[in-house]
XYZ file of C-alpha atoms in Angstrom:
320
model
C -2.914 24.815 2.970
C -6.885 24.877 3.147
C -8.597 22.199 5.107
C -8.920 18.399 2.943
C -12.643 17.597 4.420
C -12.841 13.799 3.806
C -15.548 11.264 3.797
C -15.214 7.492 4.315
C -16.730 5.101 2.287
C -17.226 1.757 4.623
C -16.364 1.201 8.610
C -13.954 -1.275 7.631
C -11.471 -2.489 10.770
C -8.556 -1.195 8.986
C -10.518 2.311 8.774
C -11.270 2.691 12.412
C -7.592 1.689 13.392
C -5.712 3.011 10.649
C -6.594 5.578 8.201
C -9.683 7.490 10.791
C -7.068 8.365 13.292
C -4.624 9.595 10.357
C -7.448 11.733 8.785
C -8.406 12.617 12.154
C -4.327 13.648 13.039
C -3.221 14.888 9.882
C -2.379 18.370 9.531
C -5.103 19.957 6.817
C -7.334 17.131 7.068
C -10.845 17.160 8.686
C -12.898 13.802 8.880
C -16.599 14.989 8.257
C -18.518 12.106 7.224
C -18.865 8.336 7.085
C -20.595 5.859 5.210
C -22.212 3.166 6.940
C -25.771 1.712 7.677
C -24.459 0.370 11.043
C -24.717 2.427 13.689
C -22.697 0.414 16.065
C -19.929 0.600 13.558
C -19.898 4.238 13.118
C -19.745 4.858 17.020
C -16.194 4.159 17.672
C -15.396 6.224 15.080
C -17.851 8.981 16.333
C -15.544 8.508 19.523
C -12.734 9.982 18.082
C -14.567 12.649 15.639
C -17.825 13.453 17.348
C -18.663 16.246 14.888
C -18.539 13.223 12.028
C -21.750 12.574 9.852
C -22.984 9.395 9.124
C -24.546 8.481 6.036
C -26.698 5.259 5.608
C -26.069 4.502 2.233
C -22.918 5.054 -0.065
C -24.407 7.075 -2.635
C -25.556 9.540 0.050
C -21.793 10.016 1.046
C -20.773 10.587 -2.786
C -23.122 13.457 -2.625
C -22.338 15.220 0.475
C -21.049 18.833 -1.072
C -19.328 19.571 2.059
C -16.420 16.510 0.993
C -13.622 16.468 -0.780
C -11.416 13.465 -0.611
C -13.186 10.449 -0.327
C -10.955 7.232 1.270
C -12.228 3.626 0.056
C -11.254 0.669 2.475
C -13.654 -1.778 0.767
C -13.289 -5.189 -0.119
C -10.446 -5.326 -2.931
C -13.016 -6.380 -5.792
C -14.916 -3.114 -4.992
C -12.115 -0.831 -5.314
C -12.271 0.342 -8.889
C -16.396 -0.005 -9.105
C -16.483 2.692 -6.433
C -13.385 4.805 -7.120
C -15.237 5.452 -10.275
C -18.395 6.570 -9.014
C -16.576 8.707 -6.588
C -15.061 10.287 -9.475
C -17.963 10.730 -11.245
C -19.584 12.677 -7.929
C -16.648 15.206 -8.012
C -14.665 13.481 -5.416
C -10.617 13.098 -5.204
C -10.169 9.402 -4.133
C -8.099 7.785 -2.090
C -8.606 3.715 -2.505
C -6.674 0.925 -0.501
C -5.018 -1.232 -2.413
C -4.971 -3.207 -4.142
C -6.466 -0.264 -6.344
C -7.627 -2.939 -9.084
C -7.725 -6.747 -9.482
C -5.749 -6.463 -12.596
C -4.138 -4.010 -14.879
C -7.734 -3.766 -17.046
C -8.965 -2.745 -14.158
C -6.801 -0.098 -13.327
C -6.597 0.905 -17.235
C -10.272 1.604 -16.744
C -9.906 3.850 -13.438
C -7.021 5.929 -15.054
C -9.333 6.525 -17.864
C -11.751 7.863 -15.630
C -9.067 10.254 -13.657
C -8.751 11.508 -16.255
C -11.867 12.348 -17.532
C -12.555 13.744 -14.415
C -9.579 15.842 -14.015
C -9.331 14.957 -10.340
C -6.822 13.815 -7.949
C -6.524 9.504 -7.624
C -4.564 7.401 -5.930
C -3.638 3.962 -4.503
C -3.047 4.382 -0.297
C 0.237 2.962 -0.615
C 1.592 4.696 1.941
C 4.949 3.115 2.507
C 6.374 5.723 -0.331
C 5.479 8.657 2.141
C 7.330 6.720 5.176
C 11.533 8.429 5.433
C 12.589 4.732 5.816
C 11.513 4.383 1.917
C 12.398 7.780 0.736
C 16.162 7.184 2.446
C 16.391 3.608 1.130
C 15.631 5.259 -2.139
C 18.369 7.969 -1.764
C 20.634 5.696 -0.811
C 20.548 2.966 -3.824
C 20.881 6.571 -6.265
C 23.640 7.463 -4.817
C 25.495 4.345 -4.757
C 25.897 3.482 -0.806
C 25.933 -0.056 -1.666
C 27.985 -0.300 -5.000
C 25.636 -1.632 -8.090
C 22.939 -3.553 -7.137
C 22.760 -7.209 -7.823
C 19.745 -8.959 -5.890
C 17.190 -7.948 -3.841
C 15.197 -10.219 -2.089
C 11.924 -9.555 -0.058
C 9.791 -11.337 2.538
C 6.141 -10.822 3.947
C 4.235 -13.203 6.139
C 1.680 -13.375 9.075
C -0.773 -16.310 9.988
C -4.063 -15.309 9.538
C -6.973 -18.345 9.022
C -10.342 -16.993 9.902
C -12.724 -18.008 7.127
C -14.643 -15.134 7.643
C -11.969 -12.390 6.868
C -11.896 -11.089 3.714
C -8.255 -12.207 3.006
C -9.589 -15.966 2.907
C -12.529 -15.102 0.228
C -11.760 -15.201 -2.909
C -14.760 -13.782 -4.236
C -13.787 -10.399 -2.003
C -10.506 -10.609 -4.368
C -8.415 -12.308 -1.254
C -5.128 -13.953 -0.687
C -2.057 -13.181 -0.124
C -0.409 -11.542 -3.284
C -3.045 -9.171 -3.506
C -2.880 -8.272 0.333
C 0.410 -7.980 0.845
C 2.603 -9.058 -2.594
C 1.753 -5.340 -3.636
C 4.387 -4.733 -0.718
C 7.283 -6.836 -2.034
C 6.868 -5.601 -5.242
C 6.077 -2.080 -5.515
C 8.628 -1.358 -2.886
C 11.500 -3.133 -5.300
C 10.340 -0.619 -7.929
C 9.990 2.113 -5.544
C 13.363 2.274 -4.398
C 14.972 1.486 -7.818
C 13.095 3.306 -9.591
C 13.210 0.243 -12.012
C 10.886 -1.979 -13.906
C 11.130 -5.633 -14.450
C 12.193 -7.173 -17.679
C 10.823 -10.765 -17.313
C 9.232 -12.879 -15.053
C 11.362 -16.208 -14.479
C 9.686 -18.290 -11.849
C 6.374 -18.676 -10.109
C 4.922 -20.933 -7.946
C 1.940 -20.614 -5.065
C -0.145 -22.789 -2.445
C -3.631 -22.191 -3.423
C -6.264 -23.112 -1.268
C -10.168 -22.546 -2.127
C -9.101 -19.402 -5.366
C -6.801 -17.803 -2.865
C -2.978 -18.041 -2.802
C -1.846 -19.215 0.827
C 1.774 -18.802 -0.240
C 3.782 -17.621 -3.495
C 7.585 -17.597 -4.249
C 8.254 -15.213 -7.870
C 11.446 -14.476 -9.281
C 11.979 -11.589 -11.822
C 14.257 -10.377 -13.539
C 15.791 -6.661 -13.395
C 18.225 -4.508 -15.650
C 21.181 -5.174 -13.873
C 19.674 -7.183 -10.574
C 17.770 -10.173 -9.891
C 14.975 -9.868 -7.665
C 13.186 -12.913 -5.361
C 10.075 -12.569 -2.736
C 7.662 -14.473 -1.078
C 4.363 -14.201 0.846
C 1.928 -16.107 2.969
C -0.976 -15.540 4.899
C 0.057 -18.808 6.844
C 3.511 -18.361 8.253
C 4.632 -16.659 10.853
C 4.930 -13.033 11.004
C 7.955 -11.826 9.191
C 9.347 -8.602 6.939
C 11.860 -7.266 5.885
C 13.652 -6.763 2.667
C 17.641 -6.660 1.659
C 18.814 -4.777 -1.215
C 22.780 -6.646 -1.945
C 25.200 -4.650 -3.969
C 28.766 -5.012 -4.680
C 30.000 -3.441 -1.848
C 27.378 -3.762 0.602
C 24.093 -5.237 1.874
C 21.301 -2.396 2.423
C 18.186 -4.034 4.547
C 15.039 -2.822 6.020
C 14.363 -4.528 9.187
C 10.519 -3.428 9.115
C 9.817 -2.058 5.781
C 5.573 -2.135 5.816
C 4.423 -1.779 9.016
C 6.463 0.558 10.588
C 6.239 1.124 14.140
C 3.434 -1.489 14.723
C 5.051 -4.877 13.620
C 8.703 -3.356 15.061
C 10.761 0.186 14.475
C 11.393 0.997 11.080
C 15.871 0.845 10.613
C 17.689 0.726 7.548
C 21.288 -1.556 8.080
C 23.785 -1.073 5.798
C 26.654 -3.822 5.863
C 30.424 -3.710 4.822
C 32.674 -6.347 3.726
C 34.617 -4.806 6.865
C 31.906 -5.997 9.247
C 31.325 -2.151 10.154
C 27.551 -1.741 9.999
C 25.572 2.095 9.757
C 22.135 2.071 11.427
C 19.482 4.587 10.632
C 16.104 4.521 12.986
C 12.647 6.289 12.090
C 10.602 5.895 15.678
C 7.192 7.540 16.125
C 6.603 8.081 12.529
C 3.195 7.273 11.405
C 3.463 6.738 7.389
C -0.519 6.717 7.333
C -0.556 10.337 8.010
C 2.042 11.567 6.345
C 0.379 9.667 3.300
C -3.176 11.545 4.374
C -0.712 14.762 4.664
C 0.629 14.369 0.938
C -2.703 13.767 -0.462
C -3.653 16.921 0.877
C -0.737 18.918 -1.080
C -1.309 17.431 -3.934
C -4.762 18.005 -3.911
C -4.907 21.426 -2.388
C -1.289 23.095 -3.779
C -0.632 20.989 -6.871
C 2.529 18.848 -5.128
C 3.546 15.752 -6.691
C 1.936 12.375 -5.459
C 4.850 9.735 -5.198
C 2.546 7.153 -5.715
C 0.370 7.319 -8.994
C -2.000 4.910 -10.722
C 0.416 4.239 -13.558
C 3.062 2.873 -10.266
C 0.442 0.864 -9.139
C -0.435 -0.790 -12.411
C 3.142 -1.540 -12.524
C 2.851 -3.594 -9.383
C -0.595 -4.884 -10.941
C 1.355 -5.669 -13.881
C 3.792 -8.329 -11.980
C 1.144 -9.626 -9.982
C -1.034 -10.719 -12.869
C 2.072 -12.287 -14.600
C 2.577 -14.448 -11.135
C -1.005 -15.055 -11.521
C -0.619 -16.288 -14.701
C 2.774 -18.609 -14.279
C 1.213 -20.314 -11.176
């Protein structure tokens, strides 16, 4: 595969820890530019890819002919504004999510794939993870019986006014931070998509949710989750069939907040154990963008997935 030369757009936190090193390891990936009028901000960064440009402005970066791929870790209400204009320079996108603030939104960026004819997507990149792939696998081929529930779980504490989680102008809180999580993996795995929504409830605080319980329901399966960005750190999430209980034990942060199992449980009391150690999912995600890019490989995560997620969240939105 030829070399994906990317450009970042914003020296977000999240950038330098994350998704720089995984551009910077990824196999057919080359980090060549950022874009940032900080130049304190774009040295750690320089640290690690010394040959990296820096542009002052955004619209500089968009018009760099040497990039490709362009990766957007900006403030969630600025996702679709600039995945557009990327677009519109001639530049695949990568864009954290939440891609969109709603499914409008994300109507309106599809358009514009489209009419651009490149390569878009939403860097969810627990789909790329083998934790996710195998839970998937799993659940198709029946390793638990027929599903009846699943039930999910996110939390961490986080209450510093001036992060971008607490400001709901920025598009914060904690359903569009982390909800995408609990739901898109549900509908990952299952391959399924809700029928209804039958409960909603959330602790708002200054236009951002602090906490949110939903309930949906599924063709076959009921399905309950909650998040909070003021509880103690917690995830996992338990898919319960009718002859066993399949659970992830870290399902979104692999390897950081512990290692990434899968436990499936018998009415016998026998339990199987799968581990995934030292697998980073945010470069095999960089990896698979590549392929699809570069060799034409399907992208297991698409717009049209992640307006499905949009799609519940709004609906919680709504109810609550």
């Amino acid at each position: 595969m030829s070399i994906v030369k990317w450009g970042i757009l914003g020296a977000s936190n999240f950038a330098l820890d994350k998704m720089g090193p995984a551009i910077h390891a990824a196999k057919g990936a080359e980090l060549v530019a950022l874009g940032t009028s900080s130049a304190a901000k774009a040295a750690p960064f320089q640290a690690f890819a010394p040959g990296m440009r820096v542009h002052e402005n955004y619209e500089d970066l968009l018009s760099d002919p040497d990039i490709d791929a362009i990766y957007i870790p900006l403030p969630n209400h600025l996702h679709v504004e600039w995945s557009i204009k990327a677009l519109e320079a001639g530049k695949a996108v990568l864009c954290e999510k939440p891609v969109g603030m709603n499914t409008a939104e994300i109507d309106r960026l599809i358009a514009a794939r489209d009419a651009s004819g490149l390569l878009c997507a939403e860097a969810y990149m627990i789909v790329h993870h083998p934790q996710w792939q195998r839970a998937q696998a799993l659940l198709k081929e029946g390793a638990i019986g027929e599903l009846r529930h699943v039930n999910a779980a996110f939390s961490f504490f986080n209450d510093d006014m001036g992060n971008i989680r607490n400001q709901a102008q920025a598009g914060g809180g904690g359903l569009r931070d982390i909800g995408v999580y609990v739901m898109g993996a549900a509908r990952f795995a299952t391959g399924q998509e809700p029928l209804r929504l039958d409960y909603a409830r959330a602790e708002m605080d200054q236009g951002i949710d602090l906490f949110a319980d939903m309930g949906f329901a599924f063709e076959g399966f009921s399905y309950q989750a909650f998040t909070s960005i003021r509880m103690a750190p917690r995830q996992e999430v338990h898919f319960h069939g009718e002859q066993a209980v399949m659970s992830l034990t870290c399902p979104f942060n692999a390897g950081i907040f512990d290692q990434a199992e899968i436990h499936i449980s018998r009415p016998d009391q026998s339990v199987t154990i799968e581990r995934f150690p030292r697998v980073n999912q945010y470069v095999l995600q960089v990896e698979a963008f590549g392929r699809s890019l570069k060799e034409g490989a399907p992208y297991d995560w698409t717009l049209e997935d992640a307006r499905g997620t949009q799609a519940m969240m709004d609906q919680v939105f709504a109810a609550v």
